[in-house]
mmCIF file of C-alpha atoms in Angstrom:
data_model
loop_
_atom_site.group_PDB
_atom_site.id
_atom_site.type_symbol
_atom_site.label_atom_id
_atom_site.label_comp_id
_atom_site.label_asym_id
_atom_site.label_seq_id
_atom_site.Cartn_x
_atom_site.Cartn_y
_atom_site.Cartn_z
ATOM 1 C CA MET A 1 -17.364 -18.872 23.140
ATOM 2 C CA SER A 2 -19.113 -18.317 19.805
ATOM 3 C CA PHE A 3 -17.218 -18.029 16.553
ATOM 4 C CA SER A 4 -18.518 -16.503 13.366
ATOM 5 C CA MET A 5 -16.957 -15.328 10.110
ATOM 6 C CA GLU A 6 -20.126 -13.550 9.063
ATOM 7 C CA LEU A 7 -19.538 -9.874 8.268
ATOM 8 C CA SER A 8 -21.535 -7.307 10.208
ATOM 9 C CA PRO A 9 -24.340 -5.421 8.409
ATOM 10 C CA ASP A 10 -22.328 -2.177 8.637
ATOM 11 C CA LEU A 11 -19.263 -3.801 7.118
ATOM 12 C CA ILE A 12 -21.334 -5.338 4.320
ATOM 13 C CA HIS A 13 -22.890 -1.930 3.623
ATOM 14 C CA VAL A 14 -19.491 -0.251 3.290
ATOM 15 C CA ARG A 15 -18.092 -3.112 1.220
ATOM 16 C CA ASP A 16 -20.998 -2.934 -1.238
ATOM 17 C CA TRP A 17 -20.811 0.863 -1.371
ATOM 18 C CA VAL A 18 -17.115 0.764 -2.270
ATOM 19 C CA HIS A 19 -17.742 -2.060 -4.732
ATOM 20 C CA ASP A 20 -20.372 0.005 -6.547
ATOM 21 C CA PHE A 21 -17.961 2.945 -6.787
ATOM 22 C CA ALA A 22 -15.257 0.635 -8.148
ATOM 23 C CA ALA A 23 -17.648 -0.863 -10.710
ATOM 24 C CA ASP A 24 -19.291 2.380 -11.821
ATOM 25 C CA VAL A 25 -16.439 4.903 -11.634
ATOM 26 C CA ILE A 26 -13.055 3.169 -11.466
ATOM 27 C CA ARG A 27 -13.407 0.285 -13.925
ATOM 28 C CA PRO A 28 -14.736 2.322 -16.865
ATOM 29 C CA ALA A 29 -11.736 4.668 -16.547
ATOM 30 C CA ALA A 30 -9.043 2.038 -15.892
ATOM 31 C CA ALA A 31 -7.704 1.501 -19.412
ATOM 32 C CA GLU A 32 -7.577 5.233 -20.162
ATOM 33 C CA TRP A 33 -5.511 6.182 -17.127
ATOM 34 C CA ASP A 34 -3.259 3.153 -17.536
ATOM 35 C CA GLU A 35 -2.379 4.407 -21.021
ATOM 36 C CA ARG A 36 -2.006 8.020 -19.894
ATOM 37 C CA GLU A 37 0.264 7.104 -16.961
ATOM 38 C CA GLU A 38 -1.028 10.124 -15.068
ATOM 39 C CA THR A 39 -2.631 10.693 -11.684
ATOM 40 C CA PRO A 40 -6.413 10.407 -12.196
ATOM 41 C CA TRP A 41 -7.371 13.597 -10.372
ATOM 42 C CA PRO A 42 -10.982 13.544 -11.641
ATOM 43 C CA ILE A 43 -11.466 10.056 -10.152
ATOM 44 C CA ILE A 44 -9.865 11.097 -6.854
ATOM 45 C CA GLN A 45 -12.265 14.041 -6.734
ATOM 46 C CA GLU A 46 -15.229 11.738 -7.366
ATOM 47 C CA ALA A 47 -14.015 9.529 -4.519
ATOM 48 C CA ALA A 48 -13.779 12.613 -2.294
ATOM 49 C CA LYS A 49 -17.304 13.701 -3.218
ATOM 50 C CA VAL A 50 -18.859 10.400 -2.169
ATOM 51 C CA GLY A 51 -16.746 10.189 0.997
ATOM 52 C CA ILE A 52 -14.328 7.410 0.098
ATOM 53 C CA TYR A 53 -11.296 9.708 -0.122
ATOM 54 C CA SER A 54 -11.266 11.385 3.265
ATOM 55 C CA MET A 55 -9.582 11.302 6.645
ATOM 56 C CA GLU A 56 -12.887 10.233 8.185
ATOM 57 C CA PHE A 57 -13.268 7.229 5.872
ATOM 58 C CA PHE A 58 -9.778 5.941 6.671
ATOM 59 C CA ALA A 59 -10.278 6.506 10.400
ATOM 60 C CA GLU A 60 -13.684 4.805 10.490
ATOM 61 C CA GLN A 61 -12.541 1.754 8.579
ATOM 62 C CA SER A 62 -9.365 1.448 10.657
ATOM 63 C CA ALA A 63 -11.480 1.507 13.815
ATOM 64 C CA GLU A 64 -13.975 -1.128 12.621
ATOM 65 C CA PRO A 65 -14.170 -3.644 15.511
ATOM 66 C CA SER A 66 -13.358 -6.805 13.543
ATOM 67 C CA GLY A 67 -10.280 -5.289 11.901
ATOM 68 C CA LEU A 68 -11.735 -6.077 8.477
ATOM 69 C CA GLY A 69 -13.107 -2.668 7.528
ATOM 70 C CA MET A 70 -10.073 -1.361 5.680
ATOM 71 C CA LEU A 71 -9.280 -4.796 4.263
ATOM 72 C CA THR A 72 -12.658 -5.317 2.625
ATOM 73 C CA ALA A 73 -12.699 -1.744 1.297
ATOM 74 C CA PHE A 74 -9.210 -2.091 -0.194
ATOM 75 C CA GLU A 75 -10.081 -5.410 -1.814
ATOM 76 C CA GLU A 76 -13.061 -3.830 -3.572
ATOM 77 C CA MET A 77 -11.096 -0.785 -4.716
ATOM 78 C CA PHE A 78 -8.327 -2.898 -6.212
ATOM 79 C CA TRP A 79 -10.915 -5.195 -7.748
ATOM 80 C CA GLY A 80 -11.862 -2.086 -9.720
ATOM 81 C CA ASP A 81 -8.317 -1.235 -10.853
ATOM 82 C CA ALA A 82 -5.003 -1.333 -9.041
ATOM 83 C CA GLY A 83 -3.471 1.814 -10.543
ATOM 84 C CA ILE A 84 -6.433 4.092 -9.871
ATOM 85 C CA ALA A 85 -7.045 2.509 -6.469
ATOM 86 C CA LEU A 86 -3.457 3.172 -5.409
ATOM 87 C CA ALA A 87 -3.770 6.770 -6.609
ATOM 88 C CA ILE A 88 -6.804 7.102 -4.333
ATOM 89 C CA LEU A 89 -5.477 5.145 -1.369
ATOM 90 C CA GLY A 90 -1.722 5.871 -1.506
ATOM 91 C CA THR A 91 -2.144 8.781 0.883
ATOM 92 C CA GLY A 92 -3.107 6.242 3.525
ATOM 93 C CA LEU A 93 0.505 5.092 3.990
ATOM 94 C CA ALA A 94 1.694 8.567 4.982
ATOM 95 C CA ALA A 95 -1.419 9.084 7.113
ATOM 96 C CA ALA A 96 -0.892 5.719 8.851
ATOM 97 C CA SER A 97 2.718 6.579 9.635
ATOM 98 C CA LEU A 98 1.738 9.886 11.189
ATOM 99 C CA ALA A 99 -1.259 8.437 13.044
ATOM 100 C CA ALA A 100 0.867 5.631 14.505
ATOM 101 C CA ASN A 101 3.870 7.684 15.560
ATOM 102 C CA GLY A 102 2.916 11.360 15.611
ATOM 103 C CA THR A 103 1.764 13.570 18.464
ATOM 104 C CA PRO A 104 -1.952 14.423 18.643
ATOM 105 C CA GLU A 105 -1.087 17.947 17.543
ATOM 106 C CA GLN A 106 0.797 16.695 14.500
ATOM 107 C CA VAL A 107 -2.005 14.350 13.515
ATOM 108 C CA GLY A 108 -4.603 17.075 13.910
ATOM 109 C CA GLU A 109 -2.623 19.596 11.893
ATOM 110 C CA TRP A 110 -1.205 17.539 9.053
ATOM 111 C CA VAL A 111 -3.506 14.599 8.311
ATOM 112 C CA PRO A 112 -6.331 16.879 7.100
ATOM 113 C CA GLN A 113 -3.875 18.634 4.794
ATOM 114 C CA MET A 114 -2.898 15.280 3.296
ATOM 115 C CA PHE A 115 -6.434 14.804 1.957
ATOM 116 C CA GLY A 116 -7.337 18.391 1.130
ATOM 117 C CA THR A 117 -10.993 19.210 0.516
ATOM 118 C CA VAL A 118 -13.822 17.737 -1.529
ATOM 119 C CA ASN A 119 -13.444 20.461 -4.147
ATOM 120 C CA GLU A 120 -9.653 20.380 -4.107
ATOM 121 C CA PRO A 121 -8.350 16.986 -2.966
ATOM 122 C CA LYS A 122 -4.656 16.593 -2.169
ATOM 123 C CA VAL A 123 -2.402 13.561 -1.774
ATOM 124 C CA ALA A 124 0.434 12.662 0.596
ATOM 125 C CA ALA A 125 3.611 10.606 0.229
ATOM 126 C CA PHE A 126 5.577 8.337 2.545
ATOM 127 C CA CYS A 127 9.244 8.389 1.507
ATOM 128 C CA SER A 128 11.466 5.635 2.835
ATOM 129 C CA SER A 129 13.217 3.786 -0.032
ATOM 130 C CA GLU A 130 16.413 5.120 -1.556
ATOM 131 C CA PRO A 131 18.482 4.188 -4.630
ATOM 132 C CA GLY A 132 20.731 2.067 -2.411
ATOM 133 C CA ALA A 133 18.280 1.240 0.358
ATOM 134 C CA GLY A 134 15.089 -0.572 -0.574
ATOM 135 C CA SER A 135 14.647 -3.718 1.484
ATOM 136 C CA ASP A 136 17.711 -2.743 3.550
ATOM 137 C CA VAL A 137 16.131 0.080 5.559
ATOM 138 C CA GLY A 138 19.294 0.284 7.653
ATOM 139 C CA ALA A 139 21.248 1.536 4.621
ATOM 140 C CA ILE A 140 19.325 4.816 4.392
ATOM 141 C CA LEU A 141 21.706 7.664 3.573
ATOM 142 C CA THR A 142 19.340 10.619 3.871
ATOM 143 C CA ARG A 143 20.574 12.625 6.833
ATOM 144 C CA ALA A 144 18.839 14.959 9.242
ATOM 145 C CA ARG A 145 20.707 17.196 11.672
ATOM 146 C CA TYR A 146 19.298 19.532 14.252
ATOM 147 C CA ASP A 147 20.362 23.192 14.091
ATOM 148 C CA GLU A 148 20.209 24.466 17.675
ATOM 149 C CA ALA A 149 20.637 28.085 16.601
ATOM 150 C CA THR A 150 17.481 28.169 14.495
ATOM 151 C CA ASP A 151 15.484 25.287 16.030
ATOM 152 C CA GLU A 152 15.328 23.636 12.600
ATOM 153 C CA TRP A 153 16.046 20.240 11.118
ATOM 154 C CA VAL A 154 18.228 20.233 8.003
ATOM 155 C CA LEU A 155 17.706 17.290 5.630
ATOM 156 C CA ASN A 156 19.783 16.117 2.675
ATOM 157 C CA GLY A 157 19.335 13.045 0.504
ATOM 158 C CA THR A 158 17.341 11.368 -2.252
ATOM 159 C CA LYS A 159 14.287 9.157 -1.880
ATOM 160 C CA THR A 160 13.021 6.878 -4.620
ATOM 161 C CA TRP A 161 9.945 4.790 -5.462
ATOM 162 C CA ALA A 162 7.784 7.268 -3.553
ATOM 163 C CA THR A 163 4.071 6.910 -4.281
ATOM 164 C CA ASN A 164 2.825 10.479 -4.902
ATOM 165 C CA GLY A 165 6.413 11.694 -4.525
ATOM 166 C CA GLY A 166 6.776 15.296 -5.665
ATOM 167 C CA ILE A 167 3.070 15.892 -6.287
ATOM 168 C CA ALA A 168 2.044 15.410 -2.668
ATOM 169 C CA GLU A 169 0.860 18.232 -0.447
ATOM 170 C CA VAL A 170 2.652 16.661 2.510
ATOM 171 C CA HIS A 171 5.659 14.326 2.452
ATOM 172 C CA VAL A 172 6.641 12.110 5.383
ATOM 173 C CA VAL A 173 10.354 11.348 5.041
ATOM 174 C CA VAL A 174 12.515 8.819 6.863
ATOM 175 C CA ALA A 175 16.038 10.050 7.611
ATOM 176 C CA SER A 176 18.984 9.035 9.749
ATOM 177 C CA VAL A 177 19.862 11.325 12.643
ATOM 178 C CA TYR A 178 22.389 9.018 14.305
ATOM 179 C CA PRO A 179 23.812 6.831 11.485
ATOM 180 C CA GLU A 180 25.972 4.828 13.894
ATOM 181 C CA LEU A 181 22.799 3.347 15.438
ATOM 182 C CA GLY A 182 21.407 1.997 12.154
ATOM 183 C CA THR A 183 17.606 1.841 11.973
ATOM 184 C CA ARG A 184 17.387 2.730 15.664
ATOM 185 C CA GLY A 185 18.914 6.134 14.925
ATOM 186 C CA GLN A 186 16.325 7.019 12.295
ATOM 187 C CA ALA A 187 13.337 9.317 12.564
ATOM 188 C CA THR A 188 10.548 10.514 10.319
ATOM 189 C CA PHE A 189 9.915 14.119 9.396
ATOM 190 C CA ILE A 190 7.006 16.110 8.013
ATOM 191 C CA ILE A 191 7.854 18.171 4.939
ATOM 192 C CA PRO A 192 5.269 20.936 4.412
ATOM 193 C CA PRO A 193 4.228 22.061 0.911
ATOM 194 C CA ASP A 194 6.499 24.450 -0.997
ATOM 195 C CA THR A 195 9.478 23.863 1.279
ATOM 196 C CA PRO A 196 12.669 25.332 -0.278
ATOM 197 C CA GLY A 197 15.219 22.706 -1.329
ATOM 198 C CA PHE A 198 12.609 19.963 -1.730
ATOM 199 C CA SER A 199 11.906 18.862 -5.310
ATOM 200 C CA GLN A 200 10.702 15.999 -7.467
ATOM 201 C CA GLY A 201 13.351 14.018 -9.270
ATOM 202 C CA GLN A 202 12.750 11.353 -11.886
ATOM 203 C CA LYS A 203 9.191 10.199 -12.478
ATOM 204 C CA PHE A 204 9.193 6.471 -13.168
ATOM 205 C CA ARG A 205 7.463 4.843 -16.116
ATOM 206 C CA LYS A 206 6.284 1.563 -14.716
ATOM 207 C CA HIS A 207 5.336 -1.940 -15.831
ATOM 208 C CA GLY A 208 2.021 -1.717 -13.982
ATOM 209 C CA ILE A 209 -0.071 0.454 -11.626
ATOM 210 C CA ARG A 210 0.555 3.223 -14.134
ATOM 211 C CA ALA A 211 -2.210 5.525 -12.908
ATOM 212 C CA SER A 212 -0.326 5.842 -9.623
ATOM 213 C CA HIS A 213 2.434 8.466 -9.652
ATOM 214 C CA THR A 214 5.832 7.132 -8.540
ATOM 215 C CA ALA A 215 8.914 9.339 -8.427
ATOM 216 C CA GLU A 216 12.147 10.319 -6.732
ATOM 217 C CA VAL A 217 12.231 13.224 -4.319
ATOM 218 C CA VAL A 218 15.378 15.236 -3.672
ATOM 219 C CA LEU A 219 16.232 17.077 -0.454
ATOM 220 C CA GLU A 220 18.958 19.713 -0.676
ATOM 221 C CA ASP A 221 19.505 21.575 2.607
ATOM 222 C CA VAL A 222 15.799 21.322 3.346
ATOM 223 C CA ARG A 223 15.013 23.245 6.525
ATOM 224 C CA ILE A 224 11.895 22.492 8.538
ATOM 225 C CA PRO A 225 10.804 23.665 12.004
ATOM 226 C CA GLY A 226 12.083 21.560 14.900
ATOM 227 C CA ARG A 227 8.538 20.528 15.853
ATOM 228 C CA LEU A 228 8.148 18.592 12.571
ATOM 229 C CA ILE A 229 10.013 15.476 13.691
ATOM 230 C CA VAL A 230 7.254 12.873 13.979
ATOM 231 C CA GLY A 231 6.497 12.156 17.622
ATOM 232 C CA GLY A 232 8.456 15.165 18.852
ATOM 233 C CA ARG A 233 12.175 15.740 19.417
ATOM 234 C CA GLU A 234 12.032 15.141 23.172
ATOM 235 C CA LYS A 235 10.507 11.697 22.765
ATOM 236 C CA PHE A 236 13.011 10.836 20.021
ATOM 237 C CA GLU A 237 16.032 11.885 22.112
ATOM 238 C CA GLU A 238 14.718 9.919 25.086
ATOM 239 C CA ARG A 239 14.528 6.836 22.890
ATOM 240 C CA ILE A 240 18.096 7.402 21.660
ATOM 241 C CA ALA A 241 19.307 7.776 25.246
ATOM 242 C CA ARG A 242 17.728 4.439 26.191
ATOM 243 C CA ILE A 243 19.387 2.780 23.199
ATOM 244 C CA ARG A 244 22.792 4.165 24.142
ATOM 245 C CA GLU A 245 22.292 2.822 27.658
ATOM 246 C CA GLY A 246 21.651 -0.607 26.210
ATOM 247 C CA LYS A 247 17.948 -0.591 27.008
ATOM 248 C CA SER A 248 15.300 -1.811 24.623
ATOM 249 C CA ALA A 249 13.360 0.632 22.474
ATOM 250 C CA LYS A 250 10.268 0.427 20.349
ATOM 251 C CA SER A 251 10.501 -0.519 16.687
ATOM 252 C CA GLN A 252 11.806 2.097 14.308
ATOM 253 C CA ALA A 253 8.986 4.142 12.742
ATOM 254 C CA ALA A 254 9.459 3.105 9.100
ATOM 255 C CA LEU A 255 9.436 -0.580 9.995
ATOM 256 C CA ALA A 256 6.415 -0.082 12.243
ATOM 257 C CA THR A 257 4.554 1.592 9.388
ATOM 258 C CA PHE A 258 5.210 -1.322 7.044
ATOM 259 C CA GLU A 259 4.195 -3.830 9.739
ATOM 260 C CA ARG A 260 0.847 -2.056 10.136
ATOM 261 C CA THR A 261 0.150 -1.898 6.403
ATOM 262 C CA ARG A 262 1.200 -5.349 5.162
ATOM 263 C CA PRO A 263 -2.237 -6.932 5.683
ATOM 264 C CA THR A 264 -3.795 -4.075 3.688
ATOM 265 C CA VAL A 265 -1.329 -4.716 0.858
ATOM 266 C CA GLY A 266 -2.451 -8.324 0.967
ATOM 267 C CA ALA A 267 -6.061 -7.174 0.611
ATOM 268 C CA MET A 268 -5.086 -5.129 -2.446
ATOM 269 C CA ALA A 269 -3.503 -8.191 -4.036
ATOM 270 C CA VAL A 270 -6.590 -10.290 -3.287
ATOM 271 C CA GLY A 271 -8.717 -7.680 -5.072
ATOM 272 C CA VAL A 272 -6.627 -7.867 -8.244
ATOM 273 C CA ALA A 273 -6.575 -11.668 -8.143
ATOM 274 C CA ARG A 274 -10.337 -11.836 -7.679
ATOM 275 C CA ALA A 275 -10.939 -9.469 -10.589
ATOM 276 C CA ALA A 276 -8.810 -11.599 -12.913
ATOM 277 C CA TYR A 277 -10.435 -14.822 -11.731
ATOM 278 C CA GLU A 278 -13.956 -13.489 -12.248
ATOM 279 C CA TYR A 279 -13.141 -12.269 -15.739
ATOM 280 C CA ALA A 280 -11.519 -15.581 -16.683
ATOM 281 C CA LEU A 281 -14.486 -17.523 -15.272
ATOM 282 C CA ASP A 282 -17.012 -15.487 -17.269
ATOM 283 C CA TYR A 283 -14.870 -15.879 -20.378
ATOM 284 C CA ALA A 284 -14.592 -19.659 -19.921
ATOM 285 C CA LEU A 285 -18.354 -19.963 -19.531
ATOM 286 C CA GLN A 286 -18.939 -18.144 -22.834
ATOM 287 C CA ARG A 287 -15.990 -19.086 -25.065
ATOM 288 C CA GLU A 288 -16.566 -22.163 -27.231
ATOM 289 C CA GLN A 289 -13.967 -24.447 -28.769
ATOM 290 C CA PHE A 290 -14.530 -27.869 -30.339
ATOM 291 C CA GLY A 291 -18.262 -27.373 -29.957
ATOM 292 C CA ARG A 292 -18.396 -26.813 -26.196
ATOM 293 C CA LYS A 293 -17.737 -24.161 -23.563
ATOM 294 C CA ILE A 294 -14.067 -24.205 -22.625
ATOM 295 C CA ALA A 295 -15.075 -24.364 -18.934
ATOM 296 C CA GLU A 296 -16.207 -27.915 -19.627
ATOM 297 C CA PHE A 297 -12.629 -28.982 -20.272
ATOM 298 C CA GLN A 298 -10.844 -30.248 -17.172
ATOM 299 C CA ALA A 299 -7.706 -28.336 -18.151
ATOM 300 C CA ILE A 300 -9.628 -25.068 -17.765
ATOM 301 C CA ALA A 301 -11.902 -26.096 -14.878
ATOM 302 C CA PHE A 302 -8.903 -27.227 -12.821
ATOM 303 C CA LYS A 303 -7.190 -23.885 -13.391
ATOM 304 C CA LEU A 304 -10.295 -22.075 -12.198
ATOM 305 C CA ALA A 305 -10.519 -24.363 -9.168
ATOM 306 C CA ASP A 306 -6.921 -23.625 -8.143
ATOM 307 C CA MET A 307 -7.402 -19.901 -8.735
ATOM 308 C CA LYS A 308 -10.499 -19.751 -6.555
ATOM 309 C CA ALA A 309 -8.978 -21.860 -3.769
ATOM 310 C CA ARG A 310 -5.829 -19.741 -3.609
ATOM 311 C CA ILE A 311 -7.784 -16.489 -3.546
ATOM 312 C CA ASP A 312 -9.950 -17.652 -0.655
ATOM 313 C CA ALA A 313 -6.929 -18.966 1.254
ATOM 314 C CA ALA A 314 -5.085 -15.672 0.771
ATOM 315 C CA ARG A 315 -8.103 -13.686 1.941
ATOM 316 C CA LEU A 316 -8.357 -15.781 5.101
ATOM 317 C CA LEU A 317 -4.710 -15.060 5.946
ATOM 318 C CA VAL A 318 -5.289 -11.359 5.323
ATOM 319 C CA TRP A 319 -8.384 -11.330 7.527
ATOM 320 C CA ARG A 320 -6.589 -13.196 10.300
ATOM 321 C CA ALA A 321 -3.773 -10.641 10.289
ATOM 322 C CA GLY A 322 -6.258 -7.781 10.265
ATOM 323 C CA TRP A 323 -8.189 -9.251 13.189
ATOM 324 C CA MET A 324 -4.991 -9.853 15.148
ATOM 325 C CA ALA A 325 -3.772 -6.301 14.597
ATOM 326 C CA ARG A 326 -7.125 -4.795 15.608
ATOM 327 C CA ASN A 327 -7.293 -6.918 18.760
ATOM 328 C CA GLY A 328 -3.731 -6.266 19.877
ATOM 329 C CA LYS A 329 -2.440 -9.760 19.191
ATOM 330 C CA SER A 330 1.297 -10.015 18.574
ATOM 331 C CA PHE A 331 2.502 -11.404 15.250
ATOM 332 C CA ASP A 332 4.674 -14.068 16.883
ATOM 333 C CA ASN A 333 4.913 -16.047 13.644
ATOM 334 C CA ALA A 334 4.980 -13.000 11.350
ATOM 335 C CA GLU A 335 1.315 -13.426 10.434
ATOM 336 C CA GLY A 336 1.271 -10.023 8.729
ATOM 337 C CA SER A 337 4.131 -11.043 6.455
ATOM 338 C CA MET A 338 2.439 -14.391 5.799
ATOM 339 C CA ALA A 339 -0.680 -12.607 4.598
ATOM 340 C CA LYS A 340 1.239 -10.254 2.341
ATOM 341 C CA LEU A 341 3.453 -13.022 0.920
ATOM 342 C CA VAL A 342 0.662 -15.446 0.060
ATOM 343 C CA ALA A 343 -1.706 -12.791 -1.282
ATOM 344 C CA ALA A 344 0.974 -11.193 -3.451
ATOM 345 C CA GLU A 345 2.096 -14.449 -5.016
ATOM 346 C CA THR A 346 -1.532 -15.486 -5.453
ATOM 347 C CA ALA A 347 -2.185 -12.327 -7.454
ATOM 348 C CA VAL A 348 0.713 -13.101 -9.789
ATOM 349 C CA TYR A 349 -0.358 -16.727 -10.167
ATOM 350 C CA VAL A 350 -4.036 -15.992 -10.769
ATOM 351 C CA THR A 351 -3.484 -13.211 -13.299
ATOM 352 C CA ASP A 352 -1.027 -15.404 -15.180
ATOM 353 C CA GLU A 353 -3.559 -18.231 -15.319
ATOM 354 C CA ALA A 354 -6.267 -15.796 -16.413
ATOM 355 C CA ILE A 355 -4.189 -14.829 -19.439
ATOM 356 C CA GLN A 356 -3.645 -18.515 -20.185
ATOM 357 C CA ILE A 357 -7.392 -19.169 -20.106
ATOM 358 C CA LEU A 358 -8.036 -16.281 -22.497
ATOM 359 C CA GLY A 359 -5.207 -17.386 -24.760
ATOM 360 C CA GLY A 360 -4.211 -14.857 -27.398
ATOM 361 C CA ASN A 361 -6.983 -12.519 -26.308
ATOM 362 C CA GLY A 362 -5.531 -12.373 -22.823
ATOM 363 C CA TYR A 363 -2.221 -11.129 -24.180
ATOM 364 C CA THR A 364 -3.799 -8.044 -25.777
ATOM 365 C CA ARG A 365 -4.788 -4.742 -24.203
ATOM 366 C CA ASP A 366 -8.295 -5.239 -25.526
ATOM 367 C CA TYR A 367 -8.894 -7.480 -22.502
ATOM 368 C CA PRO A 368 -8.305 -6.291 -18.911
ATOM 369 C CA VAL A 369 -6.446 -9.362 -17.660
ATOM 370 C CA GLU A 370 -3.342 -8.116 -19.489
ATOM 371 C CA ARG A 371 -3.380 -4.964 -17.363
ATOM 372 C CA MET A 372 -4.186 -6.937 -14.213
ATOM 373 C CA HIS A 373 -1.201 -9.190 -14.878
ATOM 374 C CA ARG A 374 1.103 -6.171 -15.105
ATOM 375 C CA ASP A 375 -0.401 -4.644 -11.978
ATOM 376 C CA ALA A 376 -0.114 -7.830 -9.912
ATOM 377 C CA LYS A 377 3.671 -8.039 -9.992
ATOM 378 C CA ILE A 378 4.192 -5.005 -7.778
ATOM 379 C CA PHE A 379 2.718 -6.799 -4.769
ATOM 380 C CA THR A 380 5.702 -9.165 -4.640
ATOM 381 C CA ILE A 381 8.013 -6.131 -4.560
ATOM 382 C CA PHE A 382 6.780 -3.092 -2.665
ATOM 383 C CA GLU A 383 6.500 -2.825 1.132
ATOM 384 C CA GLY A 384 8.856 -5.768 1.378
ATOM 385 C CA THR A 385 9.680 -8.203 -1.411
ATOM 386 C CA SER A 386 8.551 -11.822 -1.217
ATOM 387 C CA GLU A 387 12.121 -12.695 -0.271
ATOM 388 C CA ILE A 388 12.012 -10.261 2.653
ATOM 389 C CA GLN A 389 8.653 -11.655 3.782
ATOM 390 C CA ARG A 390 10.128 -15.167 3.803
ATOM 391 C CA LEU A 391 13.115 -13.877 5.759
ATOM 392 C CA VAL A 392 10.846 -12.249 8.345
ATOM 393 C CA ILE A 393 8.706 -15.385 8.644
ATOM 394 C CA GLY A 394 11.775 -17.635 8.790
ATOM 395 C CA ARG A 395 13.301 -15.596 11.609
ATOM 396 C CA ALA A 396 10.008 -15.673 13.487
ATOM 397 C CA VAL A 397 9.468 -19.426 13.308
ATOM 398 C CA THR A 398 13.094 -20.491 13.859
ATOM 399 C CA GLY A 399 14.232 -17.796 16.249
ATOM 400 C CA LEU A 400 17.508 -17.654 14.325
ATOM 401 C CA PRO A 401 19.189 -14.560 12.814
ATOM 402 C CA LEU A 402 18.775 -15.653 9.195
ATOM 403 C CA ARG A 403 20.723 -13.770 6.529
#
């Protein structure tokens, strides 16, 4: 059996194409949109025009045989800028949830609406977290009840930390239908645009990824057609019946969505780390102190060595998880969580060291590593904190119900 880590020509072509877009379009606009703390609609439209922001792009990269298509594309986008990249790619989380759990009819109807058109791009939002239920998905209080008389679902609750929340064309919302069953009694629902009772709450002003819109969404007696439960009501009720009979059931949809996307979050973190490393390396090769380039000093060269080694190690974990997912391999040792954990903490470490190498310059907004440092922290928090990743990995390797 042959083994090769060489990327295919098609994958290299896409990677370089996305890299050029990140270098030519995203990077020059990064500081401006970070300061504005607004969704960069003009950049999203440019991405749509060249084909990067589209249902077809996401589908093609997800189907790439090695499992590395989406990972390499995400790394390049976040190498450009994390905030703008998340504004462009945040729709993918809602689309992934629907693609993984929805009926063919639901996918065909709603995924195109999530992206809109080239001339008028739209975004979508996946809404799971709540004020009292972040890592603890089982504590979700948003409720959904089925109204037999009208064939409608009625939803009430508040979601928080929703990327594109409130500005999205389509929202995918996790709610509890049978609270007594915990996560097993939850389902996801499609909220169409302009649905009465659905509104944006607080928009958050964030430490980093400021070009990505993050907000609360509020559901007050929101009524949606019965067919808009993801996967269909019949399939959901069959699953509930099996659970009540004590039979096993597939993973709850919100958790399944996060499991599928953790390697991609790792790729995002690798992109930010690589950007900071490259900037710090160039700086160290040009900056002079005591009559020599600072890269000549072991104190700086050793930092760069550790930064580079950690980035490459994190990327390898991300690629392994991506390959395993694409080839149907089970994550027996929580390999997806390993990739996300190591890549996220690498991004924080590398951006911190980049500031240290730049010294006082690195602490100012005149240099991009300051922004990269702020952006990096989110990767240890969203889609499962580092503590949750360690818990998942610990349970996997010990087989014990760790708390």
